[in-house]
Amino acid sequence: MNRMTQTVAVLGTGKIGEALLSGMIRAGWRAADLLVTTRRHERAEELRARYGVRTVTNAEAAKNADILILAVKPQDMGRLLDELAPHISADRLVITTAAGITTGFIEDRLTEGTPVVRVMPNTPVLVDEGMSVISAGSHATAAHLDHAEEIFGGVGKTARVPESQQDAATALSGSGPAYFYFLVEAMTDAGILLGLPRAQAHDLIVQAAIGAAVMLRDSGEHPVKLREAVTSPAGTTISAIRELENHGVRAALIAALEAARDRSRELATGNG
């Protein structure tokens, strides 16, 4: 079936869900073929007015959609699956974006043979610069992965990994933007300490971050080489790098990502 003739339901249309909805419409899906579910009536009215989509109950979405995107919080997934299970047949594709929730967790609660694809997007999908990491469940085929890539490719880049690597991808990519925001916050405070107005310090570091990211993406150079190009002998940059190393910043980042990975594993066990 042509992907854009399929009915897609987004269950739990928060910020990420809405970004996917908007991306699909821009990519060519008809609003009439898109279903959304929300907890609040006002939110349903807002989405209907903004995109022209149909708002339905979770049960109606399960009965009528070819592809269901479960965009709820991990702690809400079990309850949602209990609600959906009686209505989902094995010819539907189920896509989950909940951190830590495995395809096996979902497969065990649905009809035997239901294809499930696990995706970990990050928040830059809101500006079409997301990174979505995709893994197949035990019944998902290459065609199902293609469907997921077409949906999430509308709001950024995608990458396929074995599901065993999803917790690591969650730590690195799913949570990744927060680490950069934290760094920008700290560097802005440093700029203020050095005598710059807050707004100016913020603008300087944000543009430095954008420029550095574009160079990383487009130059093809290893980050070490790019850093060395800024690091003159006995200069300002090497003095700063020495302090970062003295304070164990590299080790702290590695430990932070390990903690995020471990928390993703905990979420899979239901320790919300």
mmCIF file of C-alpha atoms in Angstrom:
data_model
loop_
_atom_site.group_PDB
_atom_site.id
_atom_site.type_symbol
_atom_site.label_atom_id
_atom_site.label_comp_id
_atom_site.label_asym_id
_atom_site.label_seq_id
_atom_site.Cartn_x
_atom_site.Cartn_y
_atom_site.Cartn_z
ATOM 1 C CA MET A 1 0.000 0.000 0.000
ATOM 2 C CA ASN A 2 1.232 3.489 -0.831
ATOM 3 C CA ARG A 3 2.265 5.065 2.436
ATOM 4 C CA MET A 4 0.302 8.254 1.859
ATOM 5 C CA THR A 5 -2.960 6.387 1.363
ATOM 6 C CA GLN A 6 -2.593 4.795 4.786
ATOM 7 C CA THR A 7 -4.331 6.094 7.862
ATOM 8 C CA VAL A 8 -1.912 7.101 10.619
ATOM 9 C CA ALA A 9 -2.931 7.737 14.217
ATOM 10 C CA VAL A 10 -0.817 9.664 16.713
ATOM 11 C CA LEU A 11 -1.796 8.651 20.231
ATOM 12 C CA GLY A 12 -0.736 11.199 22.804
ATOM 13 C CA THR A 13 -0.295 14.332 20.714
ATOM 14 C CA GLY A 14 2.035 16.417 22.838
ATOM 15 C CA LYS A 15 4.953 18.398 21.430
ATOM 16 C CA ILE A 16 6.695 15.434 19.781
ATOM 17 C CA GLY A 17 3.423 14.009 18.499
ATOM 18 C CA GLU A 18 2.404 17.349 17.043
ATOM 19 C CA ALA A 19 5.812 17.762 15.378
ATOM 20 C CA LEU A 20 5.341 14.386 13.666
ATOM 21 C CA LEU A 21 1.826 15.344 12.638
ATOM 22 C CA SER A 22 3.040 18.605 11.115
ATOM 23 C CA GLY A 23 5.936 16.830 9.381
ATOM 24 C CA MET A 24 3.645 14.241 7.800
ATOM 25 C CA ILE A 25 1.343 16.906 6.427
ATOM 26 C CA ARG A 26 4.284 18.779 4.912
ATOM 27 C CA ALA A 27 5.526 15.495 3.415
ATOM 28 C CA GLY A 28 2.217 14.894 1.644
ATOM 29 C CA TRP A 29 -0.118 12.996 3.917
ATOM 30 C CA ARG A 30 -3.709 14.174 3.687
ATOM 31 C CA ALA A 31 -5.085 15.603 6.906
ATOM 32 C CA ALA A 32 -8.165 13.411 6.391
ATOM 33 C CA ASP A 33 -5.943 10.331 6.763
ATOM 34 C CA LEU A 34 -4.427 11.464 10.057
ATOM 35 C CA LEU A 35 -6.024 10.700 13.424
ATOM 36 C CA VAL A 36 -5.000 12.105 16.789
ATOM 37 C CA THR A 37 -5.884 11.322 20.378
ATOM 38 C CA THR A 38 -5.502 13.661 23.339
ATOM 39 C CA ARG A 39 -6.481 13.709 26.982
ATOM 40 C CA ARG A 40 -7.975 17.206 26.924
ATOM 41 C CA HIS A 41 -10.903 18.396 24.819
ATOM 42 C CA GLU A 42 -9.315 21.853 24.358
ATOM 43 C CA ARG A 43 -6.170 20.256 22.958
ATOM 44 C CA ALA A 44 -8.245 18.207 20.513
ATOM 45 C CA GLU A 45 -10.020 21.342 19.317
ATOM 46 C CA GLU A 46 -6.671 23.121 18.891
ATOM 47 C CA LEU A 47 -5.212 20.332 16.727
ATOM 48 C CA ARG A 48 -8.368 20.006 14.664
ATOM 49 C CA ALA A 49 -8.396 23.745 13.943
ATOM 50 C CA ARG A 50 -4.659 23.947 13.228
ATOM 51 C CA TYR A 51 -4.233 20.884 10.991
ATOM 52 C CA GLY A 52 -7.692 19.753 9.912
ATOM 53 C CA VAL A 53 -7.101 16.267 11.351
ATOM 54 C CA ARG A 54 -9.669 14.029 13.004
ATOM 55 C CA THR A 55 -9.593 13.660 16.769
ATOM 56 C CA VAL A 56 -10.760 10.264 18.024
ATOM 57 C CA THR A 57 -10.638 8.010 21.056
ATOM 58 C CA ASN A 58 -7.786 5.560 21.530
ATOM 59 C CA ALA A 59 -10.108 2.661 20.711
ATOM 60 C CA GLU A 60 -11.293 4.344 17.495
ATOM 61 C CA ALA A 61 -7.690 4.986 16.474
ATOM 62 C CA ALA A 62 -6.809 1.316 17.024
ATOM 63 C CA LYS A 63 -9.769 0.156 14.956
ATOM 64 C CA ASN A 64 -9.268 2.509 12.021
ATOM 65 C CA ALA A 65 -5.563 3.311 11.604
ATOM 66 C CA ASP A 66 -3.054 1.309 9.553
ATOM 67 C CA ILE A 67 -0.155 2.770 11.557
ATOM 68 C CA LEU A 68 -0.354 3.723 15.231
ATOM 69 C CA ILE A 69 2.297 5.976 16.751
ATOM 70 C CA LEU A 70 2.315 5.622 20.542
ATOM 71 C CA ALA A 71 3.716 8.969 21.686
ATOM 72 C CA VAL A 72 2.861 8.728 25.376
ATOM 73 C CA LYS A 73 5.113 8.815 28.433
ATOM 74 C CA PRO A 74 6.725 5.508 29.453
ATOM 75 C CA GLN A 75 4.701 5.313 32.661
ATOM 76 C CA ASP A 76 1.465 5.597 30.654
ATOM 77 C CA MET A 77 2.292 2.886 28.117
ATOM 78 C CA GLY A 78 0.943 -0.126 30.011
ATOM 79 C CA ARG A 79 -2.452 1.472 30.554
ATOM 80 C CA LEU A 80 -2.647 2.586 26.927
ATOM 81 C CA LEU A 81 -1.816 -0.902 25.638
ATOM 82 C CA ASP A 82 -4.518 -2.428 27.838
ATOM 83 C CA GLU A 83 -6.974 -0.046 26.210
ATOM 84 C CA LEU A 84 -5.751 -0.734 22.659
ATOM 85 C CA ALA A 85 -5.170 -4.490 22.777
ATOM 86 C CA PRO A 86 -8.757 -5.645 22.082
ATOM 87 C CA HIS A 87 -8.899 -3.506 18.925
ATOM 88 C CA ILE A 88 -5.494 -3.968 17.241
ATOM 89 C CA SER A 89 -5.127 -6.730 14.658
ATOM 90 C CA ALA A 90 -1.770 -8.153 13.573
ATOM 91 C CA ASP A 91 -1.862 -6.332 10.226
ATOM 92 C CA ARG A 92 -1.328 -2.953 11.919
ATOM 93 C CA LEU A 93 2.056 -1.325 12.398
ATOM 94 C CA VAL A 94 2.694 -0.021 15.912
ATOM 95 C CA ILE A 95 5.454 2.560 16.436
ATOM 96 C CA THR A 96 6.519 3.543 19.951
ATOM 97 C CA THR A 97 8.472 6.666 20.917
ATOM 98 C CA ALA A 98 8.468 6.052 24.693
ATOM 99 C CA ALA A 99 11.930 6.024 26.261
ATOM 100 C CA GLY A 100 12.980 2.670 27.647
ATOM 101 C CA ILE A 101 9.894 0.759 26.497
ATOM 102 C CA THR A 102 10.985 -2.303 24.528
ATOM 103 C CA THR A 103 9.247 -3.776 21.510
ATOM 104 C CA GLY A 104 8.881 -6.988 23.513
ATOM 105 C CA PHE A 105 6.928 -5.156 26.221
ATOM 106 C CA ILE A 106 4.455 -4.015 23.572
ATOM 107 C CA GLU A 107 4.367 -7.259 21.577
ATOM 108 C CA ASP A 108 3.486 -9.232 24.712
ATOM 109 C CA ARG A 109 0.358 -7.112 25.189
ATOM 110 C CA LEU A 110 -0.913 -7.157 21.607
ATOM 111 C CA THR A 111 -2.117 -9.771 19.134
ATOM 112 C CA GLU A 112 0.578 -12.334 18.306
ATOM 113 C CA GLY A 113 2.539 -11.263 15.245
ATOM 114 C CA THR A 114 1.830 -7.524 15.492
ATOM 115 C CA PRO A 115 4.816 -5.618 14.011
ATOM 116 C CA VAL A 116 6.327 -3.091 16.422
ATOM 117 C CA VAL A 117 9.019 -0.518 15.660
ATOM 118 C CA ARG A 118 10.782 1.398 18.415
ATOM 119 C CA VAL A 119 11.893 4.966 17.719
ATOM 120 C CA MET A 120 13.766 7.381 19.947
ATOM 121 C CA PRO A 121 13.428 10.915 18.546
ATOM 122 C CA ASN A 122 14.845 14.006 20.211
ATOM 123 C CA THR A 123 13.276 17.425 20.698
ATOM 124 C CA PRO A 124 14.878 19.131 17.649
ATOM 125 C CA VAL A 125 12.158 17.345 15.648
ATOM 126 C CA LEU A 126 10.226 20.474 16.643
ATOM 127 C CA VAL A 127 12.400 22.474 14.227
ATOM 128 C CA ASP A 128 12.871 19.691 11.628
ATOM 129 C CA GLU A 129 16.422 18.992 12.839
ATOM 130 C CA GLY A 130 15.707 15.901 14.884
ATOM 131 C CA MET A 131 17.626 12.646 15.157
ATOM 132 C CA SER A 132 15.374 9.591 15.356
ATOM 133 C CA VAL A 133 16.901 6.201 16.113
ATOM 134 C CA ILE A 134 14.856 3.260 14.789
ATOM 135 C CA SER A 135 14.814 -0.426 15.777
ATOM 136 C CA ALA A 136 12.700 -3.357 14.613
ATOM 137 C CA GLY A 137 10.748 -5.636 16.887
ATOM 138 C CA SER A 138 10.637 -9.384 16.300
ATOM 139 C CA HIS A 139 7.775 -9.169 13.759
ATOM 140 C CA ALA A 140 8.768 -5.948 11.970
ATOM 141 C CA THR A 141 10.087 -6.195 8.401
ATOM 142 C CA ALA A 142 12.279 -3.899 6.339
ATOM 143 C CA ALA A 143 9.103 -2.411 4.870
ATOM 144 C CA HIS A 144 7.892 -1.492 8.359
ATOM 145 C CA LEU A 145 11.212 0.217 9.078
ATOM 146 C CA ASP A 146 10.847 2.090 5.782
ATOM 147 C CA HIS A 147 7.446 3.375 6.921
ATOM 148 C CA ALA A 148 8.934 4.608 10.188
ATOM 149 C CA GLU A 149 11.795 6.324 8.374
ATOM 150 C CA GLU A 150 9.374 8.078 6.024
ATOM 151 C CA ILE A 151 7.409 9.460 8.957
ATOM 152 C CA PHE A 152 10.341 10.534 11.113
ATOM 153 C CA GLY A 153 12.457 11.605 8.145
ATOM 154 C CA GLY A 154 10.039 14.500 7.698
ATOM 155 C CA VAL A 155 11.344 16.099 10.896
ATOM 156 C CA GLY A 156 15.081 15.395 10.660
ATOM 157 C CA LYS A 157 17.485 12.508 10.154
ATOM 158 C CA THR A 158 17.008 8.842 11.026
ATOM 159 C CA ALA A 159 19.334 5.968 11.846
ATOM 160 C CA ARG A 160 18.690 2.248 12.275
ATOM 161 C CA VAL A 161 20.272 0.374 15.183
ATOM 162 C CA PRO A 162 19.703 -3.022 16.813
ATOM 163 C CA GLU A 163 17.289 -2.664 19.706
ATOM 164 C CA SER A 164 20.068 -3.717 22.084
ATOM 165 C CA GLN A 165 21.656 -0.312 21.354
ATOM 166 C CA GLN A 166 18.512 1.757 21.963
ATOM 167 C CA ASP A 167 19.299 2.585 25.591
ATOM 168 C CA ALA A 168 22.710 3.898 24.523
ATOM 169 C CA ALA A 169 21.092 5.902 21.712
ATOM 170 C CA THR A 170 18.583 7.326 24.183
ATOM 171 C CA ALA A 171 21.427 8.493 26.428
ATOM 172 C CA LEU A 172 23.443 9.971 23.571
ATOM 173 C CA SER A 173 20.853 11.317 21.139
ATOM 174 C CA GLY A 174 17.475 11.343 22.872
ATOM 175 C CA SER A 175 18.819 13.231 25.891
ATOM 176 C CA GLY A 176 21.658 14.842 23.928
ATOM 177 C CA PRO A 177 20.110 18.275 23.319
ATOM 178 C CA ALA A 178 19.789 18.805 27.076
ATOM 179 C CA TYR A 179 23.548 18.456 27.511
ATOM 180 C CA PHE A 180 24.147 21.199 24.952
ATOM 181 C CA TYR A 181 21.570 23.472 26.594
ATOM 182 C CA PHE A 182 23.300 22.853 29.928
ATOM 183 C CA LEU A 183 26.656 23.766 28.375
ATOM 184 C CA VAL A 184 25.252 26.932 26.793
ATOM 185 C CA GLU A 185 23.729 27.910 30.143
ATOM 186 C CA ALA A 186 27.069 27.443 31.911
ATOM 187 C CA MET A 187 29.025 29.321 29.230
ATOM 188 C CA THR A 188 26.530 32.183 29.303
ATOM 189 C CA ASP A 189 27.037 32.464 33.067
ATOM 190 C CA ALA A 190 30.793 32.466 32.458
ATOM 191 C CA GLY A 191 30.379 35.287 29.950
ATOM 192 C CA ILE A 192 28.519 37.323 32.572
ATOM 193 C CA LEU A 193 31.286 36.637 35.086
ATOM 194 C CA LEU A 194 33.769 37.921 32.511
ATOM 195 C CA GLY A 195 31.809 41.172 32.168
ATOM 196 C CA LEU A 196 29.460 40.645 29.198
ATOM 197 C CA PRO A 197 25.744 41.454 29.347
ATOM 198 C CA ARG A 198 23.601 38.284 29.558
ATOM 199 C CA ALA A 199 21.886 38.806 26.202
ATOM 200 C CA GLN A 200 25.169 39.371 24.410
ATOM 201 C CA ALA A 201 26.879 36.414 26.090
ATOM 202 C CA HIS A 202 23.924 34.232 25.072
ATOM 203 C CA ASP A 203 24.015 35.402 21.448
ATOM 204 C CA LEU A 204 27.769 34.865 21.200
ATOM 205 C CA ILE A 205 27.689 31.288 22.492
ATOM 206 C CA VAL A 206 24.570 30.280 20.541
ATOM 207 C CA GLN A 207 26.111 31.414 17.267
ATOM 208 C CA ALA A 208 29.388 29.711 18.173
ATOM 209 C CA ALA A 209 27.413 26.501 18.805
ATOM 210 C CA ILE A 210 25.531 26.770 15.502
ATOM 211 C CA GLY A 211 28.716 27.442 13.564
ATOM 212 C CA ALA A 212 30.567 24.586 15.240
ATOM 213 C CA ALA A 213 27.684 22.179 14.563
ATOM 214 C CA VAL A 214 27.556 23.107 10.877
ATOM 215 C CA MET A 215 31.320 22.634 10.576
ATOM 216 C CA LEU A 216 31.078 19.230 12.238
ATOM 217 C CA ARG A 217 28.291 18.220 9.868
ATOM 218 C CA ASP A 218 29.648 19.637 6.620
ATOM 219 C CA SER A 219 33.451 19.497 6.847
ATOM 220 C CA GLY A 220 33.848 15.760 7.278
ATOM 221 C CA GLU A 221 36.680 16.450 9.703
ATOM 222 C CA HIS A 222 37.144 14.613 13.005
ATOM 223 C CA PRO A 223 36.220 16.844 15.964
ATOM 224 C CA VAL A 224 39.786 16.572 17.266
ATOM 225 C CA LYS A 225 41.117 18.172 14.078
ATOM 226 C CA LEU A 226 38.520 20.949 14.250
ATOM 227 C CA ARG A 227 39.408 21.622 17.876
ATOM 228 C CA GLU A 228 43.125 21.633 17.087
ATOM 229 C CA ALA A 229 42.510 24.248 14.392
ATOM 230 C CA VAL A 230 41.272 26.610 17.126
ATOM 231 C CA THR A 231 43.978 25.680 19.620
ATOM 232 C CA SER A 232 47.126 27.765 19.105
ATOM 233 C CA PRO A 233 50.338 27.016 21.023
ATOM 234 C CA ALA A 234 50.333 28.818 24.387
ATOM 235 C CA GLY A 235 47.067 30.479 23.411
ATOM 236 C CA THR A 236 43.738 31.132 25.101
ATOM 237 C CA THR A 237 41.987 27.968 23.942
ATOM 238 C CA ILE A 238 44.585 25.521 25.231
ATOM 239 C CA SER A 239 44.445 27.252 28.619
ATOM 240 C CA ALA A 240 40.698 26.665 28.705
ATOM 241 C CA ILE A 241 41.031 23.043 27.529
ATOM 242 C CA ARG A 242 43.579 22.382 30.303
ATOM 243 C CA GLU A 243 41.078 23.564 32.906
ATOM 244 C CA LEU A 244 38.318 21.396 31.425
ATOM 245 C CA GLU A 245 40.599 18.370 31.629
ATOM 246 C CA ASN A 246 41.764 19.298 35.156
ATOM 247 C CA HIS A 247 38.118 19.370 36.273
ATOM 248 C CA GLY A 248 37.330 16.022 34.717
ATOM 249 C CA VAL A 249 34.745 17.287 32.245
ATOM 250 C CA ARG A 250 35.357 14.445 29.784
ATOM 251 C CA ALA A 251 34.964 11.811 32.525
ATOM 252 C CA ALA A 252 31.869 13.567 33.864
ATOM 253 C CA LEU A 253 30.223 13.448 30.421
ATOM 254 C CA ILE A 254 30.941 9.730 30.076
ATOM 255 C CA ALA A 255 29.513 9.076 33.545
ATOM 256 C CA ALA A 256 26.445 11.201 32.744
ATOM 257 C CA LEU A 257 25.676 9.207 29.605
ATOM 258 C CA GLU A 258 26.123 5.949 31.471
ATOM 259 C CA ALA A 259 23.598 7.198 34.057
ATOM 260 C CA ALA A 260 21.126 8.115 31.312
ATOM 261 C CA ARG A 261 21.541 4.690 29.705
ATOM 262 C CA ASP A 262 20.964 2.974 33.050
ATOM 263 C CA ARG A 263 17.823 5.054 33.663
ATOM 264 C CA SER A 264 16.492 4.036 30.247
ATOM 265 C CA ARG A 265 16.952 0.405 31.258
ATOM 266 C CA GLU A 266 15.108 1.053 34.518
ATOM 267 C CA LEU A 267 12.156 2.528 32.650
ATOM 268 C CA ALA A 268 11.891 -0.706 30.669
ATOM 269 C CA THR A 269 11.384 -2.622 33.926
ATOM 270 C CA GLY A 270 8.553 -0.354 35.023
ATOM 271 C CA ASN A 271 10.524 1.631 37.614
ATOM 272 C CA GLY A 272 9.032 4.949 36.525
#
